[in-house]
Amino acid sequence: MTWRQRLSRWDVKSAPYLYIAPFFLLFALVGLFPLLYTGWVALNKWSLVKGNQGFIGLANFQYVLAQPRFWDGVTNTFSIFLLSSVPQIFLAIGIAAVLNANLRAKTFWRMGVLVPYVVAPVAVSLVFGKLFADESGVVNAILTNIGLDPIGWHSNRFWSHVAIATMVNFRWTGYNTLIFLAAMQAIPNDVIEASIVDGANRWQSFFSVTVPMLRPTIIFVVITSTIGGLQIFDEPRLFDNFSLGGPDREWMTVTMYLYELGWNVQKNLGRSAAVAWLLFLIIVIFALINYAITRRIASSDTRPNRKALVK
C-alpha cells in the first residue's frame, strides 16, 4: 500500500471525527469545565471577597439542604414551572394548528407569534408589572369593575406564581409554536387526506393523526421546557422592585436563592455552587423522568393491538 493510499484511508476514517470535534471542544470549554469547576467550588469554603479558604467536603451541601428557604425555592420553582409549561405546550400546539391552516398572510402571522420571544425580559416585566400591580394594576381594575374582589398579586403565593407564569407563557409560547408548526408541516398530506377519505372530520384527524405524529417533537419540547423552566430567574426577580422574591419569599426560585447566597449578604460562592449542583441534579432527574414517561407512552401507543390482529 502506497503512502497516498494510506493517507486516503486515514482521511476517510478520521474525517467524521474531525467534523464533530469543534462541537465537543466548545462544549468542553463552555459547558463541561464550568460544571466541574462549580463542583470543586461547592466542596470548598469559597468567599466572593476572600477567595478559597480551604476544602470542607460536603458542608456546603449540608447547610443548603437544612435551609427552609432552599425548599421554599424548590416549591416555588416547581409551582411556576407547572403553571407555565403545561398550558404553554397545549397553547403552542393549538396555535400551530391554526397557523398550519390556509390563512391569508400566513407568513405575517407566523412571524408575529415570535415577536414576544425577542422582547427583552426586562421590558416584559415592566409591562406585566403594570398589569399585575396590586392597587393600580389593569387586571385588578377590570376585576373591580365587574364586581369581583381585587387579587393580591404580590401578597398571595399562588397568584404571584400565576402572574409570573403568565409572563413566561407570553415570551415562550410563540417559540414553541414555531417548533410544533415545523413538525406539522413535515407530516405528509397523504396521511391527513387518507384519514379524511376514511371518514374522519377535522377534529378526529387532528387528534388521531396529527398529534400522535407530533410525539417526538412533544418529547423534545417537554424536556427543553423542563430544563428551562427549572432555571427561571429573570421574570421572578423583576416581578417587584426589591428583587428578593417577595417579603416572605413567596416567588423566590432556586436560582434566585443561588444568587442571594453568592452575591448578596453572605457572598458565599461555595454555598451558591452547592445550590447550582443540587439544581443540576434535580433537572437531570426530572428530564430523565419526563423522557421515560413520554417514551413509555409512545411505545404503548405504537404497540400493535393483538386483539385487532387476531380479528
C-alpha positions as CSV (number, residue, x, y, z in Angstrom):
1,M,0.0,0.0,0.0
2,T,1.5,3.4,-1.0
3,W,1.6,6.4,1.3
4,R,-1.1,8.1,-0.8
5,Q,-3.4,5.1,-0.3
6,R,-2.7,5.2,3.5
7,L,-3.3,8.9,3.6
8,S,-6.6,8.5,1.8
9,R,-7.7,5.6,4.1
10,W,-6.7,7.7,7.2
11,D,-8.7,10.6,5.8
12,V,-11.8,8.6,5.3
13,K,-11.6,7.2,8.9
14,S,-10.7,10.4,10.7
15,A,-12.7,13.0,8.7
16,P,-16.1,12.4,10.6
17,Y,-14.3,12.8,14.0
18,L,-12.7,16.0,12.8
19,Y,-16.0,17.4,11.6
20,I,-17.7,16.9,15.0
21,A,-14.6,17.8,17.1
22,P,-15.3,21.6,17.2
23,F,-18.6,21.0,18.9
24,F,-17.1,18.8,21.6
25,L,-14.2,21.1,22.1
26,L,-16.6,24.1,22.6
27,F,-18.8,22.0,24.9
28,A,-15.8,21.0,27.0
29,L,-14.7,24.7,27.2
30,V,-18.1,26.4,28.0
31,G,-20.1,23.5,29.4
32,L,-18.1,20.7,31.0
33,F,-15.3,22.8,32.5
34,P,-17.7,25.3,34.3
35,L,-19.7,22.4,35.6
36,L,-16.7,20.6,37.1
37,Y,-15.2,23.8,38.4
38,T,-18.5,24.7,40.1
39,G,-18.5,21.2,41.7
40,W,-14.9,22.0,43.0
41,V,-16.1,25.4,44.4
42,A,-19.0,23.7,46.1
43,L,-16.6,21.5,48.1
44,N,-14.6,24.4,49.4
45,K,-15.2,27.4,51.7
46,W,-15.1,30.0,48.9
47,S,-15.9,33.6,49.6
48,L,-16.7,36.2,46.9
49,V,-14.3,38.6,48.7
50,K,-11.6,36.4,50.3
51,G,-11.5,33.6,47.7
52,N,-10.8,30.0,48.5
53,Q,-10.4,29.3,52.2
54,G,-9.9,25.6,52.1
55,F,-11.6,22.2,51.4
56,I,-14.6,21.5,53.6
57,G,-16.2,18.5,51.8
58,L,-20.0,18.3,51.7
59,A,-20.5,21.0,54.4
60,N,-22.0,23.5,51.9
61,F,-24.5,20.9,50.6
62,Q,-25.5,20.1,54.3
63,Y,-26.0,23.8,55.0
64,V,-28.1,24.4,51.9
65,L,-30.3,21.3,52.4
66,A,-31.0,22.4,56.0
67,Q,-32.3,25.8,55.0
68,P,-36.1,26.3,54.7
69,R,-35.6,28.9,52.1
70,F,-33.9,26.4,49.8
71,W,-37.0,24.2,49.9
72,D,-39.3,27.3,49.5
73,G,-37.3,28.0,46.4
74,V,-37.8,24.4,45.1
75,T,-41.5,24.5,45.8
76,N,-41.9,27.9,44.1
77,T,-39.8,26.8,41.1
78,F,-41.9,23.7,40.5
79,S,-45.2,25.6,41.0
80,I,-44.2,28.3,38.5
81,F,-42.9,25.6,36.1
82,L,-46.1,23.7,36.1
83,L,-48.3,26.8,35.8
84,S,-46.2,27.9,32.8
85,S,-45.0,24.8,30.9
86,V,-48.2,22.7,30.9
87,P,-50.6,25.3,29.4
88,Q,-47.8,26.6,27.2
89,I,-47.4,23.3,25.4
90,F,-51.2,23.0,24.8
91,L,-51.4,26.6,23.6
92,A,-48.5,26.2,21.3
93,I,-50.0,23.0,19.7
94,G,-53.3,24.8,19.2
95,I,-51.8,28.0,17.7
96,A,-49.5,25.9,15.5
97,A,-52.6,24.0,14.2
98,V,-54.3,27.3,13.3
99,L,-51.1,28.7,11.6
100,N,-50.8,25.4,9.6
101,A,-54.2,26.1,8.0
102,N,-54.7,28.0,4.8
103,L,-54.6,31.6,6.2
104,R,-54.2,34.8,4.4
105,A,-50.8,36.5,5.1
106,K,-49.7,33.3,6.9
107,T,-46.0,34.4,6.9
108,F,-47.1,37.6,8.8
109,W,-48.9,35.6,11.4
110,R,-46.1,33.1,11.7
111,M,-43.5,35.8,12.3
112,G,-45.9,37.6,14.6
113,V,-46.0,34.8,17.2
114,L,-42.3,35.1,17.5
115,V,-42.3,38.8,18.5
116,P,-42.8,38.2,22.2
117,Y,-39.7,35.9,22.2
118,V,-37.4,38.7,21.0
119,V,-38.7,41.2,23.6
120,A,-36.3,41.7,26.4
121,P,-37.4,40.1,29.7
122,V,-37.0,43.5,31.4
123,A,-39.5,45.1,29.1
124,V,-41.9,42.2,29.6
125,S,-41.6,42.5,33.3
126,L,-42.2,46.3,33.2
127,V,-45.4,45.8,31.1
128,F,-46.7,42.9,33.2
129,G,-45.8,44.7,36.4
130,K,-48.3,47.4,35.4
131,L,-50.9,44.8,34.5
132,F,-50.5,42.8,37.8
133,A,-49.9,45.8,40.2
134,D,-51.9,45.2,43.5
135,E,-53.5,48.6,43.8
136,S,-53.3,50.3,40.4
137,G,-53.0,47.3,38.0
138,V,-55.1,46.9,34.9
139,V,-56.2,43.3,35.8
140,N,-57.4,44.4,39.3
141,A,-59.2,47.4,37.8
142,I,-61.1,45.1,35.4
143,L,-62.0,42.6,38.2
144,T,-63.2,45.5,40.4
145,N,-65.4,46.9,37.5
146,I,-67.1,43.6,37.0
147,G,-67.8,43.2,40.8
148,L,-65.0,40.9,41.8
149,D,-62.5,41.4,44.6
150,P,-59.0,42.5,43.6
151,I,-56.2,39.9,43.8
152,G,-53.1,40.4,45.9
153,W,-50.6,39.5,43.1
154,H,-47.6,40.3,45.4
155,S,-49.0,39.1,48.7
156,N,-50.6,35.7,47.7
157,R,-48.2,33.0,46.9
158,F,-50.4,31.2,44.3
159,W,-51.5,34.3,42.4
160,S,-47.9,35.6,42.3
161,H,-47.0,32.4,40.6
162,V,-49.9,32.8,38.2
163,A,-48.7,36.3,37.3
164,I,-45.1,35.1,36.7
165,A,-46.2,32.1,34.7
166,T,-48.2,34.5,32.5
167,M,-45.0,36.4,31.7
168,V,-43.2,33.1,30.9
169,N,-46.1,31.9,28.7
170,F,-46.2,35.3,26.9
171,R,-42.5,35.0,26.0
172,W,-42.1,31.3,25.1
173,T,-45.5,30.2,23.6
174,G,-44.6,31.6,20.2
175,Y,-41.2,30.0,20.2
176,N,-42.7,26.5,20.9
177,T,-45.5,27.2,18.4
178,L,-42.9,27.5,15.6
179,I,-41.3,24.2,16.6
180,F,-44.7,22.5,16.5
181,L,-45.6,24.2,13.2
182,A,-42.4,22.9,11.6
183,A,-43.2,19.4,12.8
184,M,-46.8,19.7,11.5
185,Q,-45.5,20.8,8.1
186,A,-43.3,17.7,8.0
187,I,-46.4,15.4,8.2
188,P,-47.2,14.1,4.7
189,N,-50.5,15.4,3.4
190,D,-51.3,11.9,2.1
191,V,-51.7,10.7,5.7
192,I,-54.2,13.5,6.6
193,E,-56.1,13.1,3.3
194,A,-56.3,9.3,3.8
195,S,-57.9,9.9,7.3
196,I,-60.4,12.3,5.7
197,V,-61.3,9.8,3.0
198,D,-61.8,7.2,5.7
199,G,-64.5,9.5,7.2
200,A,-62.6,11.4,9.9
201,N,-63.6,15.0,10.4
202,R,-61.0,17.8,11.1
203,W,-61.0,17.2,14.9
204,Q,-60.7,13.5,14.6
205,S,-57.9,13.9,12.0
206,F,-56.1,16.3,14.3
207,F,-56.3,14.3,17.5
208,S,-55.9,10.8,15.9
209,V,-53.3,11.6,13.2
210,T,-51.6,14.9,13.7
211,V,-51.0,14.9,17.5
212,P,-49.6,11.3,17.6
213,M,-47.2,12.1,14.8
214,L,-46.0,15.1,16.8
215,R,-44.9,12.8,19.6
216,P,-41.1,13.2,19.1
217,T,-41.5,16.9,18.9
218,I,-43.6,17.0,22.1
219,I,-40.9,14.9,23.9
220,F,-38.3,17.4,22.8
221,V,-40.4,20.5,23.9
222,V,-41.2,18.9,27.2
223,I,-37.6,18.1,28.0
224,T,-36.3,21.6,26.9
225,S,-39.2,23.3,28.8
226,T,-38.3,21.3,31.9
227,I,-34.7,22.4,31.7
228,G,-35.5,26.0,31.0
229,G,-38.5,26.2,33.4
230,L,-36.5,24.9,36.4
231,Q,-33.8,27.6,35.8
232,I,-36.3,30.5,35.7
233,F,-34.7,33.7,37.1
234,D,-35.5,36.9,35.1
235,E,-39.2,37.0,35.5
236,P,-39.5,36.4,39.2
237,R,-36.5,38.6,40.0
238,L,-38.1,41.5,38.1
239,F,-41.6,41.0,39.5
240,D,-41.1,43.7,42.1
241,N,-38.7,46.5,42.8
242,F,-36.8,44.6,45.6
243,S,-35.8,41.6,43.5
244,L,-35.8,39.3,46.6
245,G,-38.8,37.1,45.6
246,G,-41.3,38.8,47.9
247,P,-41.4,39.8,51.6
248,D,-41.7,36.2,52.7
249,R,-40.0,34.8,49.6
250,E,-43.4,33.9,48.0
251,W,-42.0,33.7,44.5
252,M,-38.3,33.2,45.2
253,T,-36.9,30.4,42.9
254,V,-33.9,28.2,43.3
255,T,-31.8,30.4,41.0
256,M,-32.7,33.5,43.0
257,Y,-31.6,31.7,46.2
258,L,-28.4,30.8,44.4
259,Y,-27.8,34.4,43.6
260,E,-28.7,35.5,47.1
261,L,-26.2,33.2,48.7
262,G,-23.4,34.1,46.3
263,W,-23.8,37.8,45.7
264,N,-26.0,39.4,48.4
265,V,-25.3,39.4,52.1
266,Q,-23.4,36.1,52.6
267,K,-21.2,36.4,49.5
268,N,-20.5,32.7,49.8
269,L,-19.7,31.2,46.4
270,G,-19.2,27.7,47.9
271,R,-22.8,27.5,49.1
272,S,-24.0,29.2,45.9
273,A,-22.2,26.5,43.9
274,A,-23.8,23.8,46.1
275,V,-27.2,25.1,45.1
276,A,-26.2,25.1,41.5
277,W,-25.2,21.5,41.7
278,L,-28.4,20.5,43.5
279,L,-30.4,22.3,40.8
280,F,-28.4,20.5,38.2
281,L,-29.2,17.1,39.7
282,I,-32.9,18.0,40.1
283,I,-33.1,19.0,36.4
284,V,-31.3,15.8,35.3
285,I,-33.7,13.6,37.4
286,F,-36.8,15.3,36.1
287,A,-35.5,15.3,32.5
288,L,-35.0,11.5,32.7
289,I,-38.4,11.0,34.3
290,N,-40.0,13.1,31.6
291,Y,-38.1,11.2,28.9
292,A,-39.1,7.8,30.4
293,I,-42.8,8.7,30.7
294,T,-43.1,10.1,27.2
295,R,-41.1,7.3,25.7
296,R,-43.3,4.7,27.6
297,I,-46.5,6.4,26.3
298,A,-45.1,6.5,22.8
299,S,-44.2,2.8,22.8
300,S,-47.5,1.7,24.3
301,D,-49.4,3.7,21.6
302,T,-47.3,2.2,18.8
303,R,-47.5,-1.4,20.1
304,P,-49.8,-3.4,17.8
305,N,-53.2,-4.3,19.1
306,R,-53.2,-8.1,19.4
307,K,-57.0,-8.4,19.5
308,A,-57.4,-6.4,16.4
309,L,-54.7,-8.5,14.6
310,V,-56.5,-11.7,15.7
311,K,-59.8,-10.5,14.3
